[in-house]
XYZ file of C-alpha atoms in Angstrom:
335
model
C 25.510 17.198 -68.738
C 23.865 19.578 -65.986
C 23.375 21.917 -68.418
C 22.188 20.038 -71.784
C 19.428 18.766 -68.913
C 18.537 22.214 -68.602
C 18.538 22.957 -72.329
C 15.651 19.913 -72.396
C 13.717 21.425 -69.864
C 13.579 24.511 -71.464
C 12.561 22.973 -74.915
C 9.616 20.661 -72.834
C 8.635 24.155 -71.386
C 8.305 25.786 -74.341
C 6.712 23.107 -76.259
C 4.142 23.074 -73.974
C 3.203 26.306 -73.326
C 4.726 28.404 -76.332
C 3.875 25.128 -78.534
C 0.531 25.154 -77.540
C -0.076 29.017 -78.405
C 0.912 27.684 -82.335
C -1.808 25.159 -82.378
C -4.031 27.958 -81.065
C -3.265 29.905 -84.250
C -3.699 26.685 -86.434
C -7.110 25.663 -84.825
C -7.707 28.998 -85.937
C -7.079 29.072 -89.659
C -9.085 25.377 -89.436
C -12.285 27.300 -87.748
C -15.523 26.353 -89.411
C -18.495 24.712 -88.448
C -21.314 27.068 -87.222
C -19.060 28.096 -84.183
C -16.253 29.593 -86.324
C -16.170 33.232 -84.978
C -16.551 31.639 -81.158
C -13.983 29.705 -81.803
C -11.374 32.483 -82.806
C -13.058 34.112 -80.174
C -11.767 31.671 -77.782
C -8.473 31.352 -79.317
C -8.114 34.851 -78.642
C -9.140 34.848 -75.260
C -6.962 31.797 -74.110
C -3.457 33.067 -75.301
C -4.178 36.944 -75.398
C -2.812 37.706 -71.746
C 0.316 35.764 -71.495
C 1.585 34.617 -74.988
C 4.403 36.670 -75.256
C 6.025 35.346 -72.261
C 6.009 31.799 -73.364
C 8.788 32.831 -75.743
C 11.083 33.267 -72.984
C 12.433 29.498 -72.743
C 13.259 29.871 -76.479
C 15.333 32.865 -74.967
C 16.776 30.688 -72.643
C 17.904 28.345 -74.789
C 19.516 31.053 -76.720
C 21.495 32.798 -73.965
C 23.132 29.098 -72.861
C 24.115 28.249 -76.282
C 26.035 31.550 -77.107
C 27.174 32.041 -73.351
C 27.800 28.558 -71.806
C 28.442 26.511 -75.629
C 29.708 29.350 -77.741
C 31.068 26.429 -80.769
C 27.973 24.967 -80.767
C 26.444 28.211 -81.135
C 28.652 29.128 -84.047
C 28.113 25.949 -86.144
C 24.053 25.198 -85.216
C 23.395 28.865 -86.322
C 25.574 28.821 -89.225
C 24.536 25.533 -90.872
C 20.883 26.040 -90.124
C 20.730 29.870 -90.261
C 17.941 29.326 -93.013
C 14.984 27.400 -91.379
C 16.154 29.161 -87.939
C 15.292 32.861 -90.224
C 12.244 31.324 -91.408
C 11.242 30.573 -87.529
C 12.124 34.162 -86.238
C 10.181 35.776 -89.261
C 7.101 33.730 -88.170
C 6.840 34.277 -84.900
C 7.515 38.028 -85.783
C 4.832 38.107 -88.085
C 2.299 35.800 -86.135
C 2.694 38.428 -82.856
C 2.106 41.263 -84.784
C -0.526 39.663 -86.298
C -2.224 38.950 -83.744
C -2.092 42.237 -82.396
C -2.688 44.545 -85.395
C -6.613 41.797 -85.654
C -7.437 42.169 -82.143
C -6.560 45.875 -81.262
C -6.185 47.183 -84.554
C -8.373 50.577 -85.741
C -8.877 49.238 -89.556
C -11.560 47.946 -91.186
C -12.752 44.315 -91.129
C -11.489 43.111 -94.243
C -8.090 44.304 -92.888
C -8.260 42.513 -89.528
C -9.386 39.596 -91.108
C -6.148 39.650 -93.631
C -3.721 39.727 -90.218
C -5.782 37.284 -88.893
C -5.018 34.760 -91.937
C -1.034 36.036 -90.959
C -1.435 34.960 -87.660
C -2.930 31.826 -88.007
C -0.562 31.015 -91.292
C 2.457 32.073 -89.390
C 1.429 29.508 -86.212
C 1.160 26.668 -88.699
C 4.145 27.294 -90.507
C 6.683 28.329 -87.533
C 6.362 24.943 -85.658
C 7.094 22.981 -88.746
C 10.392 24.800 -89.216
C 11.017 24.706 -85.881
C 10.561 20.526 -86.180
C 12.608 20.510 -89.424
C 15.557 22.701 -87.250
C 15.725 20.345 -84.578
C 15.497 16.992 -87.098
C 18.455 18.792 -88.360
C 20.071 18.446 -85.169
C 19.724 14.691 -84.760
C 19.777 13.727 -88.657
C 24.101 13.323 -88.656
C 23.548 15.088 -92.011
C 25.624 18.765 -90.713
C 29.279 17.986 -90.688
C 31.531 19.862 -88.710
C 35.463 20.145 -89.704
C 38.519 22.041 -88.122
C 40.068 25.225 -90.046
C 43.676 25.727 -89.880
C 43.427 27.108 -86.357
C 41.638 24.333 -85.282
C 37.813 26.016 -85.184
C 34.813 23.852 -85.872
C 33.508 25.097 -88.945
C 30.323 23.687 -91.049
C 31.730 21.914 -93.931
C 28.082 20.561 -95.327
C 26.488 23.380 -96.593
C 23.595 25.536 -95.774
C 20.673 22.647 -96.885
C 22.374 19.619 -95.149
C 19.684 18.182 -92.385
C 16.493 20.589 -92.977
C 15.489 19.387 -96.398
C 15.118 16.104 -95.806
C 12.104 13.519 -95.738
C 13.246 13.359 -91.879
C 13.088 16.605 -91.553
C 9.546 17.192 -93.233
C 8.157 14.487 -91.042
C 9.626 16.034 -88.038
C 8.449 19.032 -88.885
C 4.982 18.120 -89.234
C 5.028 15.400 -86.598
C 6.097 18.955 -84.054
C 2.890 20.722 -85.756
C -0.044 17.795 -84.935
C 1.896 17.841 -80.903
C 0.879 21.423 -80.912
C -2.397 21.225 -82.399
C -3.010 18.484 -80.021
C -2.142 20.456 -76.915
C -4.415 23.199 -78.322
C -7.099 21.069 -78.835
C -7.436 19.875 -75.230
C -6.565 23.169 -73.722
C -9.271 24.987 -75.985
C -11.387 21.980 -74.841
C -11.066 22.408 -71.071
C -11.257 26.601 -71.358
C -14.394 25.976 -73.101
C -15.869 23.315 -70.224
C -14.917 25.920 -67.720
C -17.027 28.691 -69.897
C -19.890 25.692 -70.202
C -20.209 26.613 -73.475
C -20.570 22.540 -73.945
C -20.823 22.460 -77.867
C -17.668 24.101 -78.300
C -15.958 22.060 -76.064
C -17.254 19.043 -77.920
C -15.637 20.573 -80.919
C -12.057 20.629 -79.715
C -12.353 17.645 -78.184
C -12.960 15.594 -81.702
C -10.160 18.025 -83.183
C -7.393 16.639 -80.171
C -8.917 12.557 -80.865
C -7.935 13.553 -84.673
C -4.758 14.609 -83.252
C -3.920 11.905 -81.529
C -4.326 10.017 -84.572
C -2.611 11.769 -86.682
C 0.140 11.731 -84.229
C 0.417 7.902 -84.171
C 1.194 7.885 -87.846
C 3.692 10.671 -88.139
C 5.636 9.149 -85.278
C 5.548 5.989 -87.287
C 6.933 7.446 -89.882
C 9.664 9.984 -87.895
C 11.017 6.544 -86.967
C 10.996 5.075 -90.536
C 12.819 7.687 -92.283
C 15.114 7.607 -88.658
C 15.968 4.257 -89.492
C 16.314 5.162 -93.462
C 18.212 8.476 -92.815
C 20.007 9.008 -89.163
C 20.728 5.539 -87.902
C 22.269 7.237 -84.773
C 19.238 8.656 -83.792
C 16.922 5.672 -84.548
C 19.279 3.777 -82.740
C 19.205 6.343 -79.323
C 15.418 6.057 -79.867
C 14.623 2.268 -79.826
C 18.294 0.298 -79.080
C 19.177 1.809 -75.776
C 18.593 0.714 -72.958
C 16.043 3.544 -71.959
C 14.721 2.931 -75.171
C 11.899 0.384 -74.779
C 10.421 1.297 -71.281
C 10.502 5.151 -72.505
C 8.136 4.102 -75.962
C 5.950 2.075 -73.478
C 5.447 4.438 -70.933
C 4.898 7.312 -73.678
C 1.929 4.674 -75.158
C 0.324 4.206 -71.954
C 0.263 8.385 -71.310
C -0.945 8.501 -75.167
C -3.934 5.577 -74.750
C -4.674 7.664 -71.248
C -5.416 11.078 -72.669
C -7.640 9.033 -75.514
C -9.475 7.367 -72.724
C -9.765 10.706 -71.140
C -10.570 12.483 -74.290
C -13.355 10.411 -74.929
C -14.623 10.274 -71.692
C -14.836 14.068 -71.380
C -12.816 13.928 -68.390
C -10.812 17.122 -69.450
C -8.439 18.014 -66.652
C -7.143 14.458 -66.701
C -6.876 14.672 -70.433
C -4.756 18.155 -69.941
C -2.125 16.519 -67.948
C -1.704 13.358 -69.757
C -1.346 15.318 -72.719
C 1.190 17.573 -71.692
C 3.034 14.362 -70.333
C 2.577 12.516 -73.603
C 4.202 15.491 -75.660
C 6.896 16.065 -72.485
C 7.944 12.406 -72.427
C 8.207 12.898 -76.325
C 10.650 15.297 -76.042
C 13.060 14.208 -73.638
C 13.091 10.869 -75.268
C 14.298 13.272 -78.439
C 16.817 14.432 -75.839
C 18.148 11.005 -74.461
C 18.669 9.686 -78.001
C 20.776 12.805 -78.934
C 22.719 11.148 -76.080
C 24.685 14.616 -74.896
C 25.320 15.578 -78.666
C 23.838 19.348 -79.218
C 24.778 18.075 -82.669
C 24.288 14.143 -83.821
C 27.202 12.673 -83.852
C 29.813 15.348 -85.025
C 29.588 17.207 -81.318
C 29.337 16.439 -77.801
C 28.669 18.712 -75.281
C 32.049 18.214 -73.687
C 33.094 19.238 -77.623
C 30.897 22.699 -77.554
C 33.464 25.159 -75.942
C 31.842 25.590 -72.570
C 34.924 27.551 -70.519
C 35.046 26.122 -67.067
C 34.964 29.925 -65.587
C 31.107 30.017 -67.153
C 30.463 26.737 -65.631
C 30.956 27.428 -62.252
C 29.090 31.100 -62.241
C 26.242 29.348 -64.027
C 24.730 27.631 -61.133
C 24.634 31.374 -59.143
C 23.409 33.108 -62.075
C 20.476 30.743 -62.687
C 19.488 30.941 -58.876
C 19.457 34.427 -58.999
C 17.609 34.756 -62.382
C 14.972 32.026 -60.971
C 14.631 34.198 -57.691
C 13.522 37.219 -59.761
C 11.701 35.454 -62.148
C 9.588 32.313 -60.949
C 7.899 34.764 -58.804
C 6.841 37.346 -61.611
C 6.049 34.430 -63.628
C 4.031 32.283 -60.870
C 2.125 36.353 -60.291
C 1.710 36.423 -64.382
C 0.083 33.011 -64.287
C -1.859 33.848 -61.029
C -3.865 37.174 -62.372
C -4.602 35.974 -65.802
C -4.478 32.289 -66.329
C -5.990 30.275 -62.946
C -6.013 26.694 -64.235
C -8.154 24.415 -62.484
C-alpha cells in the first residue's frame, strides 16, 4: 500500500503542476477580450521555463507500474492503449507546438496555426487523460486468466473510456485544470501589476469553480448509474463524508478568496481543493490500480523489487529534489 500512496502523490503532483500547464494552453485558445495577445503573452511567460519538467511525475508513474506492478502494467495499457495513444500524441503535439510559435523562424500565419495546436492539444489531452483514469474506477475492464494463469483483458479495447462516466470525468479533469490556471495566471499577473489582466483570470477561475460544482455533481450521478463500487468508495465509507466536507470548505475558501482578490490565499486553497480531489479518487479505488477486478496485492509486484524500492527512491530523490528545488529557484520564485 506504500507504494499505491506513492502512485497518488505522483498523480496530485502532476495534476497540479503539469495539470495546470493544460489549462494554460486552454485559457489560451479562450483568449479574447481586448487583452488577448497579453494574455498568450502571459501564458507563455508562466510555463515557458519549466513545463517540460512537470511531465516527470507522469514518468514516475510509468516506471512503478512496469517495474514494481508489471500485471497491472500489462492489462491497464492493453485495455486502454487507445485514449492512453490519444494522451501521448497530445502532449507530443502541444510541446512542439508550443515551441515551433514561440521560437519558430516562420511567418505569422504559421506561428499562429501551432499556436491553435498547442492550445487544442492542452484542451483535449486532459480530457483523455480524465476519461483514462474513469476507466480505471468504472469496473467496466474485466480481467480473466489464460491457460497459464496470466491476467489478460477479456472486455475489449472500448470497455470504461466511452462511457457517460468517462466523458464527465474527462471534462470534470479539464475545468480542475483550467481552474488552477486561472488563479495561477491571476496571481503572475498581480505580481506584474498589470491589475486588469489579473481581474480577467480571476472571473475565468469563479467560472471555474462553477462549472466544477456541476460536473462533480454529475461524476457522482453517472458513479452511482455506472460504477457502484466507486460511488460507493466515494460517499459510503467511512472517510467518505468528512473527505466531501472538508473538500467544500477548501472549495467555498478559494471563492471567498477569489472574490476578495486575496490571490496567494486563493493559490493554495486551490491547489488543496483539486489535491483533496484526487486522493479522495484514490481512497475510493480502495488499493485497486483497477476497480474491482485487481488489487494491488493482485498486480505482480516481486518482493525482490519491493525491498530495493525504498533505496532506489532515496537515492533518485537525493539527486533530484535538489535539481528540481534549483529549477524552481532560478526561474519560478513564487511568493
Amino acid at each position: 500500500m506504500m507504494v499505491f500512496a506513492l502512485l497518488g502523490a505522483a498523480v496530485v503532483a502532476y495534476a497540479l503542476t503539469a495539470g495546470a500547464d493544460f489549462g494554460g494552453g486552454v485559457w489560451d485558445l479562450l483568449a479574447g477580450g481586448p487583452r488577448r495577445e497579453r494574455q498568450r503573452e502571459l501564458i507563455a511567460e508562466a510555463i515557458a521555463p519549466i513545463w517540460e519538467v512537470n511531465h516527470i511525475w507522469m514518468i514516475f508513474v510509468v516506471v512503478i507500474l512496469f517495474t514494481v506492478f508489471p500485471t497491472a502494467f500489462a492489462v491497464i495499457t492493453t485495455a486502454l492503449h487507445i485514449p492512453l495513444l490519444l494522451v501521448l500524441v497530445g502532449i507530443v503535439l502541444r510541446g512542439s507546438a508550443f515551441v515551433f510559435r514561440a521560437y519558430g523562424m516562420q511567418p505569422n500565419e504559421a506561428r499562429a496555426r501551432w499556436g491553435q495546436v498547442f492550445a487544442w492539444a492542452s484542451a483535449l489531452t486532459p480530457v483523455f487523460l480524465g476519461m483514462t483514469l474513469a476507466a480505471l474506477s468504472s469496473g467496466a475492464v474485466h480481467v480473466a486468466a489464460d491457460e497459464r494463469g496470466l491476467a489478460q483483458v477479456s472486455s475489449g479495447f472500448f470497455a470504461g473510456w466511452t462511457t457517460g462516466l468517462a466523458v464527465a470525468v474527462g471534462v470534470f479533469a479539464l475545468i480542475l485544470f483550467a481552474l488552477l490556471a486561472a488563479v495561477y495566471l491571476a496571481r503572475e499577473a498581480e505580481k506584474l501589476g498589470e491589475l486588469e489582466l489579473c481581474d480577467d483570470f480571476r472571473r475565468r477561475a469563479l467560472i471555474c469553480e462553477v462549472l466544477a460544482l456541476a460536473l462533480a455533481l454529475v461524476v457522482l450521478w453517472r458513479a452511482r448509474v455506472e460504477s457502484p463500487a466507486l460511488f460507493s468508495g466515494l460517499l459510503h465509507a467511512r472517510w467518505s463524508i468528512g473527505a466531501q466536507v472538508l473538500t467544500a470548505l477548501v472549495a467555498s475558501g478559494a471563492i471567498i478568496a477569489l472574490v476578495r482578490v486575496e490571490l496567494s490565499r486563493a493559490r493554495i486553497l486551490v491547489m488543496a481543493q483539486v489535491a483533496l480531489i484526487v486522493i479522495g479518487w484514490g481512497l475510493a479505488m480502495d488499493g485497486h490500480l483497477l476497480l474491482p477486478n485487481l488489487h494491488v496485492d493482485q498486480a505482480g509486484a516481486e518482493p525482490a523489487v519491493l525491498a530495493a524500492l525504498p533505496w532506489v527512491l532515496l537515492g533518485g530523490t537525493a539527486l533530484f529534489g535538489p535539481a528540481l528545488w534549483w529549477l524552481f529557484r532560478v526561474f519560478r520564485k513564487l511568493d
